[in-house]
Tab-separated table of C-alpha atoms in Angstrom:
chain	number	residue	atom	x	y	z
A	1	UNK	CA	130.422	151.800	110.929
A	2	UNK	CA	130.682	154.522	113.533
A	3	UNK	CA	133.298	156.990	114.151
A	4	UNK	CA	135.224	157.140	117.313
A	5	UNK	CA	137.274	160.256	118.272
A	6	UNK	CA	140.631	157.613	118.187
A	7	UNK	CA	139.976	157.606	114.617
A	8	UNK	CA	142.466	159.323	111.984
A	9	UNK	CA	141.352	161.414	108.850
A	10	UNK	CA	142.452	158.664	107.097
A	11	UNK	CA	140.683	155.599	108.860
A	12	UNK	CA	137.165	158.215	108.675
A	13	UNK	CA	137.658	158.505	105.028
A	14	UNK	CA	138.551	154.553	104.111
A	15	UNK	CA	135.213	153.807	106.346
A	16	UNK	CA	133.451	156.325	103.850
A	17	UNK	CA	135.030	155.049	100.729
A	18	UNK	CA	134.410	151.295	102.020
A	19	UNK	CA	130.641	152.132	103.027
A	20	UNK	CA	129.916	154.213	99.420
A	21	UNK	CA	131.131	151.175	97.531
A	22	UNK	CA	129.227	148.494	99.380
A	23	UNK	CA	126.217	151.140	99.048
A	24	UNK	CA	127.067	151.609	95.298
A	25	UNK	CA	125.128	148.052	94.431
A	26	UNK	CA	121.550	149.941	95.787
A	27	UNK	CA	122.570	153.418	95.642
A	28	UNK	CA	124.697	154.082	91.810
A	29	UNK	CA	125.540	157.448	92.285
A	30	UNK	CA	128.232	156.382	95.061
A	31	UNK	CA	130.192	154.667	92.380
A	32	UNK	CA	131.181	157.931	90.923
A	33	UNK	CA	132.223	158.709	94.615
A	34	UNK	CA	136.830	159.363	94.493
A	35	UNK	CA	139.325	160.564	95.837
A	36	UNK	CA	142.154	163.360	95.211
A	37	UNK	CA	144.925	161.882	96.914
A	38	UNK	CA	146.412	165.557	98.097
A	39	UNK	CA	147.049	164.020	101.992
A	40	UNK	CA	149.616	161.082	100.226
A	41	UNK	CA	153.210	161.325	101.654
A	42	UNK	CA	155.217	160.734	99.203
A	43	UNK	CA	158.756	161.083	98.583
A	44	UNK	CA	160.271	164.716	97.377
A	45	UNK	CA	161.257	163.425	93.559
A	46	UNK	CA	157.240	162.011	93.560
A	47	UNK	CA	155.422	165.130	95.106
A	48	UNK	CA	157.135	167.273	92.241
A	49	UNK	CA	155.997	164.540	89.868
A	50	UNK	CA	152.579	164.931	90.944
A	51	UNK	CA	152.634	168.739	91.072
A	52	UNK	CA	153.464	168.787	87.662
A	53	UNK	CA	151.064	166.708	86.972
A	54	UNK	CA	148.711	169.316	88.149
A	55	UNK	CA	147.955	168.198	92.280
A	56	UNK	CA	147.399	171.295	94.051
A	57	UNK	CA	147.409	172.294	97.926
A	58	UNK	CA	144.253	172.111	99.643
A	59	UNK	CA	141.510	170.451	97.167
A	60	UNK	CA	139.196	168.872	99.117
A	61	UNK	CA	139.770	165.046	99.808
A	62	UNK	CA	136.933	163.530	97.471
A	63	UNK	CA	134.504	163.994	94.675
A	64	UNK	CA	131.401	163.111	94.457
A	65	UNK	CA	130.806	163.653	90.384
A	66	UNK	CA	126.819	163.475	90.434
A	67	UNK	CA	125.057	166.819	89.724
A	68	UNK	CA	122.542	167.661	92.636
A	69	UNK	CA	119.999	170.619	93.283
A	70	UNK	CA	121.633	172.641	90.833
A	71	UNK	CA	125.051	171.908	91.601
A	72	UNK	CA	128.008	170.557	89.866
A	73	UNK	CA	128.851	167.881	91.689
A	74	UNK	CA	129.919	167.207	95.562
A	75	UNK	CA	133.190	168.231	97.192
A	76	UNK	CA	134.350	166.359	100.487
A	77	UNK	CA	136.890	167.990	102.911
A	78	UNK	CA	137.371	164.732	105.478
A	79	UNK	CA	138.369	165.950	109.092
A	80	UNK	CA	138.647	163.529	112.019
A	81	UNK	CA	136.553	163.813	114.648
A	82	UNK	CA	138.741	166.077	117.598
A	83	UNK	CA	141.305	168.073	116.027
A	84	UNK	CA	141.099	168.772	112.378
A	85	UNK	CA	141.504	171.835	111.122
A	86	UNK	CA	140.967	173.344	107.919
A	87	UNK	CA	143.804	175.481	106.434
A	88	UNK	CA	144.359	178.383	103.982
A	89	UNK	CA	144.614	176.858	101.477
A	90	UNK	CA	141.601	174.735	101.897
A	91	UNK	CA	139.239	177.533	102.707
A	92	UNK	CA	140.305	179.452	99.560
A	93	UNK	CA	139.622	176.096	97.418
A	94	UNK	CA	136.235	175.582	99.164
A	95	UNK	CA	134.872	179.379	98.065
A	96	UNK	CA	136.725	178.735	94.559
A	97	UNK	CA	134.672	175.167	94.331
A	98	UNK	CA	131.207	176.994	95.926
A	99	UNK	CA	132.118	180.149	93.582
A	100	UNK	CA	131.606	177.801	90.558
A	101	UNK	CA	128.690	175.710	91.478
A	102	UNK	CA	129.519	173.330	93.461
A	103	UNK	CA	128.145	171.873	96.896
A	104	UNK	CA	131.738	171.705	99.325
A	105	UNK	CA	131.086	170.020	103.255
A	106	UNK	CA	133.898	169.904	105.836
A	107	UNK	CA	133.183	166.826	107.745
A	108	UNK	CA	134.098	165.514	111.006
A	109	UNK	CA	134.615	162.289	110.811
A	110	UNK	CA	132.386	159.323	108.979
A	111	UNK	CA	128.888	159.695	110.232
A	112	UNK	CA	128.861	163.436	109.229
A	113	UNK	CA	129.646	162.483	105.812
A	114	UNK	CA	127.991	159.767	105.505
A	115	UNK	CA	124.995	162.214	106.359
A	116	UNK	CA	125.753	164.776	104.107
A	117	UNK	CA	126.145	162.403	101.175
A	118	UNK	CA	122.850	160.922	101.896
A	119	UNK	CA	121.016	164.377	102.073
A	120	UNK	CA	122.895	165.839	99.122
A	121	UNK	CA	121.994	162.456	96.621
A	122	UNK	CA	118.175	163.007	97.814
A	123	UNK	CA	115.805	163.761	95.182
């Protein structure tokens, strides 16, 4: 699986998700690997559902819930390849999440997080 510049956020992170699980069989910390499904368009009635319901505005995409070289666990803000930016609201969650020990990447596309997952899970 490589990425390719065409690629959306969302086709980057499904090759992620769909790598970590095939992975998970040799590699069992990528099975605590999920997502926080912030990016969803929903309707208006369901986004004020799932603000209620405690969603918030700029937490990273995914969560990576193994603790690593003294951190917490792994935060994952997915960005395609050309083009993705990272907001307000996303920087402020990143130094909250860093703030309280844990290890937050912004990555470009698949291989980067791929990469980052791989170094982070080393021993």
């Amino acid at each position: 699986m490589k990425s390719t510049s065409n690629h959306s956020e969302h086709t980057e992170q499904r090759a992620l998700v769909t790598w970590a699980a095939l992975q998970s069989k040799t590699i069992i910390e990528l099975a605590s690997l999920f997502s926080v499904p912030n990016g969803a368009y929903v309707s208006k009635a369901q986004a004020g559902k799932l603000k209620s319901e405690g969603l918030k505005s700029g937490v990273p995409d995914l969560f990576l819930a193994i603790p690593r070289r003294g951190f917490a666990g792994m935060f994952i803000e997915m960005k395609r390849l050309s083009g993705g930016v990272v907001s307000e609201a996303q920087k402020e969650w990143h130094q909250r999440l860093a703030g309280n020990g844990y290890h937050v990447v912004v990555c470009k596309g698949f291989d980067a997080a791929k990469e980052e997952i791989l170094n982070y899970l080393k021993p």
